[in-house]
């Protein structure tokens, strides 16, 4: 799984990085973004809804920061 | 071009003239029996009568407070204080002044009720939650301050003995108000009155006590009243309501055009109910755009708008309203029209919006 380190990027950079990285994973594969930005919790699912991708969920990265995972559907 | 009337309106011309006249006459203590006191009492009673009529209330149900926030705190906590219970049930999208009052009074019986993607509260969940043990009061806004969605206040099904507190700050002067509230709060600078004037209305027969130091009467619970400002607020409200239908019809159509322009942008979501909404307000969010970037860029193009994005908030937290709706929180713009906003100005804004979003996305490499 590709994991993007967006720990120190301000809103909306984690979502921009997510959008830019999407083409680099195969359809059906997972892509995750680790971000401190409190907006990411709402904006990753909203991005998935708006862009037709699947929001898989939130867990913790190795350093206990929130990690948001999506599945490429298209 | 000021497109942030929902944050604070320019003083209505009717309020301006009234304020100047009342400053000369209304400085006395309305509790005194001398001439100046009687003058001030007359002006204050006049203000209460006008505001009462506008809100569908009686004059003795109205008091003026130091702000809309003050009215919310005193109204909501004052209803809860009489019951011996502490739970407050409220929608997840209430104004922060309501949420702060809820947090201030700790209780395991508090409940925040979810909203649908349009921002409308789940009536069934609210009805169920209001019947749980320990619930003192229910708080539901008339309309949402960020997305404009009207709440179904008159359709609420509450158990007997649980009063309803309605925050009407976003709605007064713009739409016909719901009727079934027990206490109501509003804020004069949201309708074209002066800032520093809140309105608290408590229905006769509703149990309310002052939750803060002072006497329990509804008469001036927040201290010495600003009589000239209260009268100016009443004059503004009267003037605004006299032209409300005409202004609202025009604003509703202008907002519809902004909604269409925003929805026509790629990766942009217009949030809030398209029909059951405030006439003058619209909110939308643009993917890959920073809220601070777009507010600054639009300001440079001459348009003053608000945003619920985290980067524009003092707390750096995204808007709890957008989050509760499951809406995109970044790239958020709230546009709210003045009573004088023209079609040409709206066209100019729509064109500037397209240029602004396109330029910001190009800079981000998208």
CSV table of C-alpha atoms in Angstrom, one decimal, chain B:
chain,number,residue,atom,x,y,z
B,1,UNK,CA,-18.5,44.5,-2.6
B,2,UNK,CA,-19.5,43.3,0.8
B,3,UNK,CA,-21.0,39.8,0.6
B,4,UNK,CA,-20.8,38.8,4.2
B,5,UNK,CA,-24.1,40.2,5.5
B,6,UNK,CA,-24.7,37.1,7.6
B,7,UNK,CA,-21.7,37.9,9.7
B,8,UNK,CA,-22.8,41.5,10.3
B,9,UNK,CA,-25.0,43.9,8.4
B,10,UNK,CA,-24.5,47.5,7.7
B,11,UNK,CA,-26.7,49.7,9.9
B,12,UNK,CA,-30.1,50.1,8.3
B,13,UNK,CA,-30.8,53.8,7.4
B,14,UNK,CA,-33.9,53.7,9.6
B,15,UNK,CA,-31.8,52.5,12.6
B,16,UNK,CA,-29.2,55.2,11.9
B,17,UNK,CA,-31.7,58.1,12.3
B,18,UNK,CA,-33.5,56.5,15.3
B,19,UNK,CA,-30.2,55.9,17.0
B,20,UNK,CA,-29.1,59.5,16.7
B,21,UNK,CA,-32.4,60.8,18.0
B,22,UNK,CA,-32.5,58.3,20.9
B,23,UNK,CA,-29.0,59.1,22.0
B,24,UNK,CA,-30.3,62.6,22.9
B,25,UNK,CA,-33.4,61.3,24.7
B,26,UNK,CA,-32.7,57.9,26.0
B,27,UNK,CA,-29.8,58.1,28.4
B,28,UNK,CA,-31.8,58.1,31.7
B,29,UNK,CA,-32.4,55.1,33.9
B,30,UNK,CA,-35.7,53.5,32.8
B,31,UNK,CA,-36.4,52.4,36.4
B,32,UNK,CA,-36.5,56.0,37.7
B,33,UNK,CA,-39.7,58.0,38.0
B,34,UNK,CA,-38.2,61.4,36.9
B,35,UNK,CA,-38.6,62.9,33.4
B,36,UNK,CA,-35.4,61.4,31.9
B,37,UNK,CA,-36.2,58.0,33.4
B,38,UNK,CA,-39.7,58.1,32.0
B,39,UNK,CA,-38.3,59.1,28.6
B,40,UNK,CA,-35.9,56.2,28.6
B,41,UNK,CA,-38.7,53.9,29.8
B,42,UNK,CA,-40.9,55.0,27.0
B,43,UNK,CA,-38.2,54.3,24.4
B,44,UNK,CA,-37.4,51.0,25.9
B,45,UNK,CA,-41.0,49.9,26.0
B,46,UNK,CA,-41.5,51.0,22.5
B,47,UNK,CA,-38.5,48.9,21.4
B,48,UNK,CA,-39.9,45.9,23.2
B,49,UNK,CA,-43.3,46.3,21.7
B,50,UNK,CA,-41.9,46.6,18.1
B,51,UNK,CA,-39.6,43.6,18.6
B,52,UNK,CA,-42.3,41.5,20.2
B,53,UNK,CA,-44.7,42.1,17.3
B,54,UNK,CA,-42.0,41.2,14.8
B,55,UNK,CA,-41.2,37.9,16.6
B,56,UNK,CA,-44.8,37.0,17.3
B,57,UNK,CA,-44.5,37.6,21.0
B,58,UNK,CA,-45.8,39.9,23.7
B,59,UNK,CA,-43.8,42.9,24.9
B,60,UNK,CA,-43.4,41.5,28.4
B,61,UNK,CA,-41.8,38.4,26.9
B,62,UNK,CA,-38.9,40.4,25.4
B,63,UNK,CA,-35.6,41.6,26.9
B,64,UNK,CA,-32.5,43.1,25.4
B,65,UNK,CA,-29.1,41.6,26.2
B,66,UNK,CA,-25.5,42.5,25.5
B,67,UNK,CA,-25.3,40.4,22.3
B,68,UNK,CA,-26.8,37.5,20.5
B,69,UNK,CA,-24.4,35.2,22.3
B,70,UNK,CA,-25.4,36.6,25.6
B,71,UNK,CA,-29.1,36.0,24.7
B,72,UNK,CA,-28.3,32.4,23.8
B,73,UNK,CA,-26.4,31.7,27.0
B,74,UNK,CA,-29.0,33.3,29.2
B,75,UNK,CA,-32.0,31.8,27.3
B,76,UNK,CA,-30.7,28.3,27.1
B,77,UNK,CA,-29.1,28.0,30.5
B,78,UNK,CA,-32.0,29.9,32.1
B,79,UNK,CA,-34.5,27.3,30.8
B,80,UNK,CA,-32.3,24.5,32.0
B,81,UNK,CA,-31.7,26.1,35.4
B,82,UNK,CA,-35.3,25.8,36.5
B,83,UNK,CA,-35.8,22.1,36.0
B,84,UNK,CA,-33.3,20.5,38.3
B,85,UNK,CA,-32.1,18.5,35.3
B,86,UNK,CA,-29.1,19.3,33.3
B,87,UNK,CA,-29.3,17.6,29.9
B,88,UNK,CA,-29.5,19.7,26.7
B,89,UNK,CA,-30.5,18.0,23.5
B,90,UNK,CA,-29.4,20.0,20.4
B,91,UNK,CA,-28.7,19.6,16.7
B,92,UNK,CA,-25.1,19.0,15.7
B,93,UNK,CA,-25.1,22.2,13.6
B,94,UNK,CA,-26.1,24.8,16.3
B,95,UNK,CA,-24.2,28.0,16.5
B,96,UNK,CA,-21.0,27.9,18.6
B,97,UNK,CA,-22.7,30.0,21.3
B,98,UNK,CA,-25.2,27.2,21.9
B,99,UNK,CA,-22.4,24.5,21.9
B,100,UNK,CA,-20.4,26.6,24.3
B,101,UNK,CA,-23.4,26.9,26.7
B,102,UNK,CA,-23.9,23.1,26.5
B,103,UNK,CA,-20.2,22.4,27.3
B,104,UNK,CA,-20.2,24.9,30.1
B,105,UNK,CA,-22.9,22.9,32.0
B,106,UNK,CA,-21.5,19.4,32.3
B,107,UNK,CA,-24.1,16.6,32.0
B,108,UNK,CA,-24.2,13.0,31.0
B,109,UNK,CA,-27.6,13.6,29.6
B,110,UNK,CA,-26.5,16.0,26.8
B,111,UNK,CA,-27.1,14.8,23.3
B,112,UNK,CA,-26.0,16.1,19.9
B,113,UNK,CA,-28.4,15.0,17.1
B,114,UNK,CA,-27.1,14.3,13.7
B,115,UNK,CA,-28.2,16.1,10.5
B,116,UNK,CA,-28.7,14.9,7.0
B,117,UNK,CA,-26.3,15.9,4.1
B,118,UNK,CA,-28.4,19.1,3.6
B,119,UNK,CA,-27.9,20.0,7.3
B,120,UNK,CA,-31.5,19.3,8.4
B,121,UNK,CA,-31.8,17.7,11.8
B,122,UNK,CA,-33.0,14.1,12.2
B,123,UNK,CA,-36.5,14.8,13.8
B,124,UNK,CA,-37.0,11.2,14.9
B,125,UNK,CA,-33.7,11.0,16.7
B,126,UNK,CA,-34.4,14.4,18.3
B,127,UNK,CA,-37.8,13.2,19.5
B,128,UNK,CA,-36.3,10.0,21.0
B,129,UNK,CA,-33.4,11.8,22.7
B,130,UNK,CA,-35.7,14.4,24.2
B,131,UNK,CA,-37.5,11.6,26.1
B,132,UNK,CA,-34.5,10.3,27.8
B,133,UNK,CA,-33.9,10.7,31.6
B,134,UNK,CA,-32.3,13.9,32.7
B,135,UNK,CA,-33.2,16.1,29.7
B,136,UNK,CA,-34.0,19.7,30.7
B,137,UNK,CA,-34.3,21.5,27.4
B,138,UNK,CA,-34.1,21.0,23.6
B,139,UNK,CA,-32.2,23.6,21.5
B,140,UNK,CA,-32.9,23.9,17.8
B,141,UNK,CA,-32.0,26.8,15.5
B,142,UNK,CA,-34.6,28.3,13.1
B,143,UNK,CA,-32.0,28.4,10.3
B,144,UNK,CA,-28.4,27.4,10.0
B,145,UNK,CA,-25.9,30.3,10.1
B,146,UNK,CA,-23.4,28.7,7.7
B,147,UNK,CA,-25.4,26.8,5.1
B,148,UNK,CA,-28.8,28.5,5.4
B,149,UNK,CA,-30.8,25.3,5.8
B,150,UNK,CA,-34.2,25.9,7.6
B,151,UNK,CA,-34.8,23.5,10.5
B,152,UNK,CA,-38.2,21.9,10.9
B,153,UNK,CA,-38.9,23.5,14.3
B,154,UNK,CA,-42.7,23.5,14.1
B,155,UNK,CA,-42.6,19.8,13.3
B,156,UNK,CA,-40.8,18.9,16.5
B,157,UNK,CA,-42.4,16.3,18.7
B,158,UNK,CA,-41.3,17.0,22.3
B,159,UNK,CA,-42.6,15.5,25.5
B,160,UNK,CA,-44.6,17.8,27.8
B,161,UNK,CA,-42.4,19.8,30.2
B,162,UNK,CA,-39.3,19.9,28.0
B,163,UNK,CA,-39.0,23.5,26.7
B,164,UNK,CA,-37.7,24.4,23.3
B,165,UNK,CA,-35.0,27.0,22.9
B,166,UNK,CA,-34.7,28.4,19.4
B,167,UNK,CA,-31.7,30.3,18.2
B,168,UNK,CA,-33.2,32.6,15.5
B,169,UNK,CA,-30.2,34.8,15.0
B,170,UNK,CA,-29.6,33.7,11.4
B,171,UNK,CA,-33.3,33.8,10.5
B,172,UNK,CA,-34.9,37.0,11.9
B,173,UNK,CA,-35.6,39.5,9.2
B,174,UNK,CA,-35.1,37.0,6.4
B,175,UNK,CA,-37.8,34.3,6.7
B,176,UNK,CA,-41.1,33.7,8.5
B,177,UNK,CA,-40.2,32.3,11.9
B,178,UNK,CA,-41.4,29.0,13.4
B,179,UNK,CA,-43.9,29.5,16.2
B,180,UNK,CA,-43.5,26.7,18.7
B,181,UNK,CA,-40.5,28.0,20.7
B,182,UNK,CA,-40.6,28.6,24.4
B,183,UNK,CA,-37.5,30.9,24.4
B,184,UNK,CA,-35.8,32.6,21.4
B,185,UNK,CA,-32.6,34.4,20.9
B,186,UNK,CA,-31.6,36.8,18.2
B,187,UNK,CA,-29.0,39.4,17.4
B,188,UNK,CA,-29.7,42.9,16.1
B,189,UNK,CA,-26.5,43.4,13.9
B,190,UNK,CA,-27.6,40.4,11.9
B,191,UNK,CA,-30.7,42.3,10.6
B,192,UNK,CA,-29.3,45.7,10.3
B,193,UNK,CA,-29.5,47.0,13.8
B,194,UNK,CA,-26.5,48.1,15.9
B,195,UNK,CA,-24.0,45.5,17.3
B,196,UNK,CA,-24.2,44.9,21.0
B,197,UNK,CA,-27.9,44.3,21.1
B,198,UNK,CA,-29.2,40.8,21.6
B,199,UNK,CA,-32.8,39.8,22.0
B,200,UNK,CA,-34.1,37.2,24.4
B,201,UNK,CA,-37.8,36.2,24.3
B,202,UNK,CA,-39.3,33.9,26.9
B,203,UNK,CA,-42.9,32.9,26.5
B,204,UNK,CA,-45.3,33.7,29.4
B,205,UNK,CA,-45.8,30.6,31.5
B,206,UNK,CA,-42.3,29.2,30.6
B,207,UNK,CA,-40.1,28.7,33.6
B,208,UNK,CA,-36.9,30.6,33.3
B,209,UNK,CA,-34.4,31.9,35.9
B,210,UNK,CA,-31.3,34.0,35.4
B,211,UNK,CA,-28.4,31.5,35.1
B,212,UNK,CA,-25.9,34.2,36.0
B,213,UNK,CA,-25.7,36.6,39.0
B,214,UNK,CA,-28.6,39.0,39.3
B,215,UNK,CA,-32.3,39.0,39.7
B,216,UNK,CA,-34.5,36.4,38.2
B,217,UNK,CA,-36.8,38.8,36.3
B,218,UNK,CA,-36.6,39.1,32.6
B,219,UNK,CA,-36.2,42.8,33.0
B,220,UNK,CA,-32.6,43.7,32.1
B,221,UNK,CA,-30.9,40.5,33.2
B,222,UNK,CA,-27.7,41.6,31.5
B,223,UNK,CA,-27.4,44.9,33.3
B,224,UNK,CA,-28.3,48.5,32.4
B,225,UNK,CA,-29.9,48.4,29.0
B,226,UNK,CA,-28.5,50.3,26.0
B,227,UNK,CA,-31.9,52.0,25.3
B,228,UNK,CA,-30.9,54.0,22.2
B,229,UNK,CA,-29.4,50.9,20.6
B,230,UNK,CA,-32.4,48.8,21.5
B,231,UNK,CA,-34.7,51.4,19.9
B,232,UNK,CA,-32.5,51.5,16.8
B,233,UNK,CA,-32.5,47.7,16.6
B,234,UNK,CA,-36.3,47.8,16.7
B,235,UNK,CA,-36.5,50.5,14.0
B,236,UNK,CA,-34.3,48.4,11.8
B,237,UNK,CA,-36.3,45.3,12.3
B,238,UNK,CA,-39.5,47.1,11.5
B,239,UNK,CA,-38.0,48.5,8.3
B,240,UNK,CA,-36.5,45.2,7.3
B,241,UNK,CA,-39.8,43.3,7.8
B,242,UNK,CA,-41.8,45.9,5.9
B,243,UNK,CA,-39.7,45.0,2.8
B,244,UNK,CA,-38.9,41.4,3.7
B,245,UNK,CA,-40.9,39.5,1.1
B,246,UNK,CA,-39.8,41.7,-1.8
B,247,UNK,CA,-36.1,41.6,-0.7
B,248,UNK,CA,-36.2,37.9,0.0
B,249,UNK,CA,-37.7,37.1,-3.4
B,250,UNK,CA,-35.0,39.0,-5.2
B,251,UNK,CA,-32.2,37.5,-3.0
B,252,UNK,CA,-33.5,34.0,-3.4
B,253,UNK,CA,-33.1,34.3,-7.2
B,254,UNK,CA,-29.7,35.9,-7.0
B,255,UNK,CA,-28.5,33.2,-4.6
B,256,UNK,CA,-29.9,30.6,-7.1
B,257,UNK,CA,-27.7,32.1,-9.8
B,258,UNK,CA,-24.6,31.9,-7.5
B,259,UNK,CA,-25.5,28.3,-6.6
B,260,UNK,CA,-25.6,27.5,-10.4
B,261,UNK,CA,-22.3,29.2,-11.1
B,262,UNK,CA,-20.6,27.4,-8.2
B,263,UNK,CA,-22.1,24.1,-9.1
B,264,UNK,CA,-20.8,24.6,-12.7
B,265,UNK,CA,-17.2,24.7,-11.4
B,266,UNK,CA,-15.4,21.4,-11.6
B,267,UNK,CA,-15.1,19.5,-8.3
B,268,UNK,CA,-17.2,22.0,-6.4
B,269,UNK,CA,-20.0,21.1,-4.1
B,270,UNK,CA,-22.8,23.5,-3.1
B,271,UNK,CA,-24.0,22.6,0.4
B,272,UNK,CA,-27.2,23.2,2.2
B,273,UNK,CA,-30.9,22.8,1.2
B,274,UNK,CA,-31.5,24.3,-2.3
B,275,UNK,CA,-35.1,25.3,-1.5
B,276,UNK,CA,-35.8,25.2,2.3
B,277,UNK,CA,-33.1,27.8,3.0
B,278,UNK,CA,-32.4,31.4,3.9
B,279,UNK,CA,-33.0,33.6,0.9
B,280,UNK,CA,-29.7,35.5,1.0
B,281,UNK,CA,-27.0,32.9,1.9
B,282,UNK,CA,-25.2,30.2,0.0
B,283,UNK,CA,-22.2,28.1,0.9
B,284,UNK,CA,-20.0,25.9,-1.4
B,285,UNK,CA,-16.7,24.1,-1.2
B,286,UNK,CA,-14.1,23.7,-3.9
B,287,UNK,CA,-11.7,20.7,-3.9
B,288,UNK,CA,-7.9,21.5,-3.8
B,289,UNK,CA,-8.5,25.2,-2.8
B,290,UNK,CA,-7.5,26.6,0.6
B,291,UNK,CA,-10.3,28.6,2.4
B,292,UNK,CA,-7.8,31.3,3.3
B,293,UNK,CA,-6.5,31.4,-0.3
B,294,UNK,CA,-9.9,31.9,-1.9
B,295,UNK,CA,-11.1,34.4,0.7
B,296,UNK,CA,-7.9,36.5,0.1
B,297,UNK,CA,-8.0,36.1,-3.6
B,298,UNK,CA,-11.7,37.2,-3.8
B,299,UNK,CA,-10.9,40.1,-1.5
B,300,UNK,CA,-8.2,41.2,-3.9
B,301,UNK,CA,-10.8,41.1,-6.7
B,302,UNK,CA,-13.1,43.3,-4.5
B,303,UNK,CA,-15.4,40.7,-2.9
B,304,UNK,CA,-15.7,40.2,0.8
B,305,UNK,CA,-16.9,36.7,1.7
B,306,UNK,CA,-16.6,34.3,4.7
B,307,UNK,CA,-15.3,30.8,5.0
B,308,UNK,CA,-15.9,27.8,7.3
B,309,UNK,CA,-12.5,26.2,6.4
B,310,UNK,CA,-10.1,25.4,9.2
B,311,UNK,CA,-7.4,27.7,7.9
B,312,UNK,CA,-9.7,30.7,8.3
B,313,UNK,CA,-10.7,29.8,11.9
B,314,UNK,CA,-9.0,31.0,15.0
B,315,UNK,CA,-9.1,27.5,16.4
B,316,UNK,CA,-7.7,26.0,13.1
B,317,UNK,CA,-10.5,23.5,13.3
B,318,UNK,CA,-12.8,23.1,10.3
B,319,UNK,CA,-16.5,24.2,10.7
B,320,UNK,CA,-18.4,21.8,12.9
B,321,UNK,CA,-21.4,22.4,10.6
B,322,UNK,CA,-19.7,21.2,7.4
B,323,UNK,CA,-18.2,18.3,9.3
B,324,UNK,CA,-21.6,17.2,10.7
B,325,UNK,CA,-23.0,17.4,7.2
B,326,UNK,CA,-20.2,15.2,5.7
B,327,UNK,CA,-19.4,18.1,3.4
B,328,UNK,CA,-16.0,19.1,2.2
B,329,UNK,CA,-14.5,21.5,4.7
B,330,UNK,CA,-11.7,23.0,2.7
B,331,UNK,CA,-12.1,25.5,-0.1
B,332,UNK,CA,-15.2,26.7,1.6
B,333,UNK,CA,-16.9,30.0,0.8
B,334,UNK,CA,-20.0,31.5,2.3
B,335,UNK,CA,-21.7,34.3,0.4
B,336,UNK,CA,-24.4,36.3,2.0
B,337,UNK,CA,-26.2,39.2,0.2
B,338,UNK,CA,-27.0,42.6,1.5
B,339,UNK,CA,-30.5,44.0,0.9
B,340,UNK,CA,-29.0,46.3,-1.7
B,341,UNK,CA,-27.0,43.7,-3.7
B,342,UNK,CA,-27.7,44.0,-7.4
B,343,UNK,CA,-27.9,41.5,-10.3
B,344,UNK,CA,-24.8,43.1,-11.8
B,345,UNK,CA,-22.8,42.6,-8.7
B,346,UNK,CA,-23.9,39.0,-8.5
B,347,UNK,CA,-22.8,38.5,-12.1
B,348,UNK,CA,-19.4,40.2,-11.3
B,349,UNK,CA,-19.0,37.9,-8.4
B,350,UNK,CA,-19.8,34.7,-10.4
B,351,UNK,CA,-17.2,35.7,-13.0
B,352,UNK,CA,-14.6,36.5,-10.3
B,353,UNK,CA,-15.3,33.2,-8.6
B,354,UNK,CA,-14.5,31.2,-11.7
B,355,UNK,CA,-11.3,33.1,-12.3
B,356,UNK,CA,-10.2,32.8,-8.7
B,357,UNK,CA,-10.8,29.0,-8.4
B,358,UNK,CA,-9.1,28.4,-11.7
B,359,UNK,CA,-6.1,30.4,-10.8
B,360,UNK,CA,-5.7,28.8,-7.3
B,361,UNK,CA,-5.9,25.3,-8.7
B,362,UNK,CA,-3.4,26.1,-11.4
B,363,UNK,CA,-0.9,27.3,-8.7
B,364,UNK,CA,-1.4,24.0,-6.9
B,365,UNK,CA,-0.5,22.1,-10.1
B,366,UNK,CA,-4.0,20.7,-10.7
